[in-house]
Steps between C-alpha positions, in 0.01 A plus 500: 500500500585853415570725800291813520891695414523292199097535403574935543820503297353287245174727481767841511645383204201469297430851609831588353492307164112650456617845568781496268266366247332834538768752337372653193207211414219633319136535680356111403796370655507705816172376592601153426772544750327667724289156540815319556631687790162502676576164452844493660291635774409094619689297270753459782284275667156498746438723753812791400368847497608687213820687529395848597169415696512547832210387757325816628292383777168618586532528846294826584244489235100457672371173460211384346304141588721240356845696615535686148536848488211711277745561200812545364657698228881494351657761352766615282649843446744683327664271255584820290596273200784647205464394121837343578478158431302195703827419641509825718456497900165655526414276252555228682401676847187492336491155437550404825247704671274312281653158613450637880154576447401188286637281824244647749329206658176590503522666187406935533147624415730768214811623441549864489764703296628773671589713233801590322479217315771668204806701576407785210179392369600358183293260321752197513548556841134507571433185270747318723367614784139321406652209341690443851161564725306245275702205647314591855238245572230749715336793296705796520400853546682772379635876615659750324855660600686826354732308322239345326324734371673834407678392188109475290324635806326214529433297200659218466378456856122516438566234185675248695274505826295784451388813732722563811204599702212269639375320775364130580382344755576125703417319746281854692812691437488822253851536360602786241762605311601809425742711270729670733778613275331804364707793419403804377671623133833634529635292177301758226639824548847353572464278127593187664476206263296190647846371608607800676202448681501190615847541635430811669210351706704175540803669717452616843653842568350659228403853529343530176236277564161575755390253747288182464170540575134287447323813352173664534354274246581189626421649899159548314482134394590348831274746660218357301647157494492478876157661556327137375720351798419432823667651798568197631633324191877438519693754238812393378640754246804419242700807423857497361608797704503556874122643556677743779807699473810326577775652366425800189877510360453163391152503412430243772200721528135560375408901488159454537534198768296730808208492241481156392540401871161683609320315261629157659475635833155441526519138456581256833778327272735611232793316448755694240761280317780668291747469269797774405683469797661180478584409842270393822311799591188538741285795646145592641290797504213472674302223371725454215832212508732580197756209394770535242579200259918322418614564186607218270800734383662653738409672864542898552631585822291682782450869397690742738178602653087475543571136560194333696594439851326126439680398302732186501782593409741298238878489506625724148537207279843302415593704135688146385174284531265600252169362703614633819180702636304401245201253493152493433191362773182484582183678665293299732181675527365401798125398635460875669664680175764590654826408315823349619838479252716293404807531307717255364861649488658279261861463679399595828223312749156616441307769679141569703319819469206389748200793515572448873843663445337756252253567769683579792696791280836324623765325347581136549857354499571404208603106589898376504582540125528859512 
């Protein structure tokens, strides 16, 4: 018999011989691949977990009868993907959030994409994107980040998963997803090209460009969205930004956060998850917890200031390992509609958000790996 070294080593190679496979192969083949290292992912023998997942246990979450929690989601953020090849890292970050999140035992209820899906909104980089979130196995619902959509403002967006701004609801919870990344116009008058745009917006000390906000139009929407809803109902909004103000040099900020907030405030629940930020990231306001997503690319460091005092903090991440701080996870929505998080740090041990930490307005330690 194979020892459980052997059974690894023999599965790490596949990984390497698949991924090596990947370096300038055309589309059809990429998705054949794809298959095979999903593959990889058991082929090493029963009961091995593939090589990034991580158990994140679900210690805190309310219980239902039967001992199962109400309902989880996964997520994954950021993948920020360059027309470089299918042989690049975030490339195959990507993959492997997909692998992590196509190993949860049960399965999710839906995957959601965090936004930022391309680096500069291209149309190849898009088109990858998709071709790499069709190998999930859960629907998938989709948010919009700056990156992807300042290049066409929007287009090629809307034709591969269409409008960035919507709501649904599951299992008596209201989510809705909203178009954070506004900016007002300050590429006209200057003659930017489309590309000049999209890089301007992309960088993050950049005094040409105005804040993110939501918008009048779209605080109109969820206005009207939210007046069919409940008071009671659980609200759980998906916004790519920070819906509070974090941090304005690096637009870890919304402008118009105070006003989207009043229109939640009214409501006993609302759970906020976010994107942008790449790193572990938590805050409450009232009635409202706020939870930033991992990145699949890389993890920015804590801004100098406007941090949340809640928040568990993360060591800066090792620059000579490329998943170091970064992960994806999972939501468990919980039988009260409260929310705890979970986030699966790829080369670190997981970590628990629980709503009773979020609650209490205090930080927890943040376990022995840090």
């Amino acid at each position: 018999m194979r020892s459980l070294d052997q059974k690894l080593k023999e599965r790490e190679e596949q990984r390497r011989r698949a991924f090596a496979a990947l370096h300038n192969c055309d589309r059809r083949t990429f998705l054949q691949l794809s298959a095979k290292l999903a593959a990889v992912a058991t082929a090493a023998g029963a009961g091995l977990a593939p090589h990034s997942f991580q158990i994140v246990e679900l210690a805190h979450a309310a219980q239902k009868e039967g001992g199962e929690t109400s309902f989880r989601f996964a997520y994954i953020s950021d993948t920020h993907l360059y027309a470089r090849g299918m042989s690049h890292r975030f490339v195959r970050a990507a993959m492997k959030a997909v692998e992590d999140v196509n190993a949860l035992r049960p399965p999710p209820d839906f995957v959601l994409f965090g936004g930022d899906l391309a680096q500069l909104g291209q149309k190849e980089e898009l088109d990858l994107g998709k071709q790499i979130l069709s190998e999930l196995k859960v629907p998938l619902r989709m948010m919009v980040g700056e990156h992807d959509w300042y290049l066409d403002m929007g287009d090629k967006w809307r034709d591969l998963f269409g409008e960035p701004v919507y709501s649904f609801d599951h299992k008596g919870v209201h989510f809705v997803t909203l178009n954070s990344v506004v900016e007002k116009d300050f590429w006209t008058e200057r003659g930017m090209t489309p590309m000049e745009r999209m890089v301007t917006v992309a960088g993050l000390d950049n005094p040409v460009q105005s804040r993110f906000e939501v918008g009048e139009e779209q605080r109109d929407w969820l206005a009207k969205d939210l007046a069919k809803v409940k008071k009671d109902t659980p609200v759980i909004v998906f916004s790519h930004s920070p819906l509070y103000k974090y941090y304005r040099n690096w637009n870890f900020w919304t402008e118009d956060a105070d006003e989207v907030q009043k229109i939640l405030f009214p409501f006993k629940s609302v759970t906020v998850i976010h994107g942008h930020t790449h790193q572990l990231l938590t805050n409450r306001i009232k009635n409202i917890s706020f939870h930033g997503m991992l990145s699949t690319a890389w993890p920015w460091p804590y801004a100098p200031e406007g941090l949340p005092k809640i928040t568990i903090q993360m060591d800066r991440a090792d620059p000579f390992d490329q998943f170091d701080g970064c992960g994806d996870g999972t939501v468990g929505v919980r039988t009260d509609g409260q929310a705890d998080k979970y986030y699966n740090l790829w080369d670190r041990s997981p970590v628990t958000v629980a709503y009773e930490q979020v609650a209490s307005g205090k930080a927890a330690p943040a376990g022995p790996s840090y």
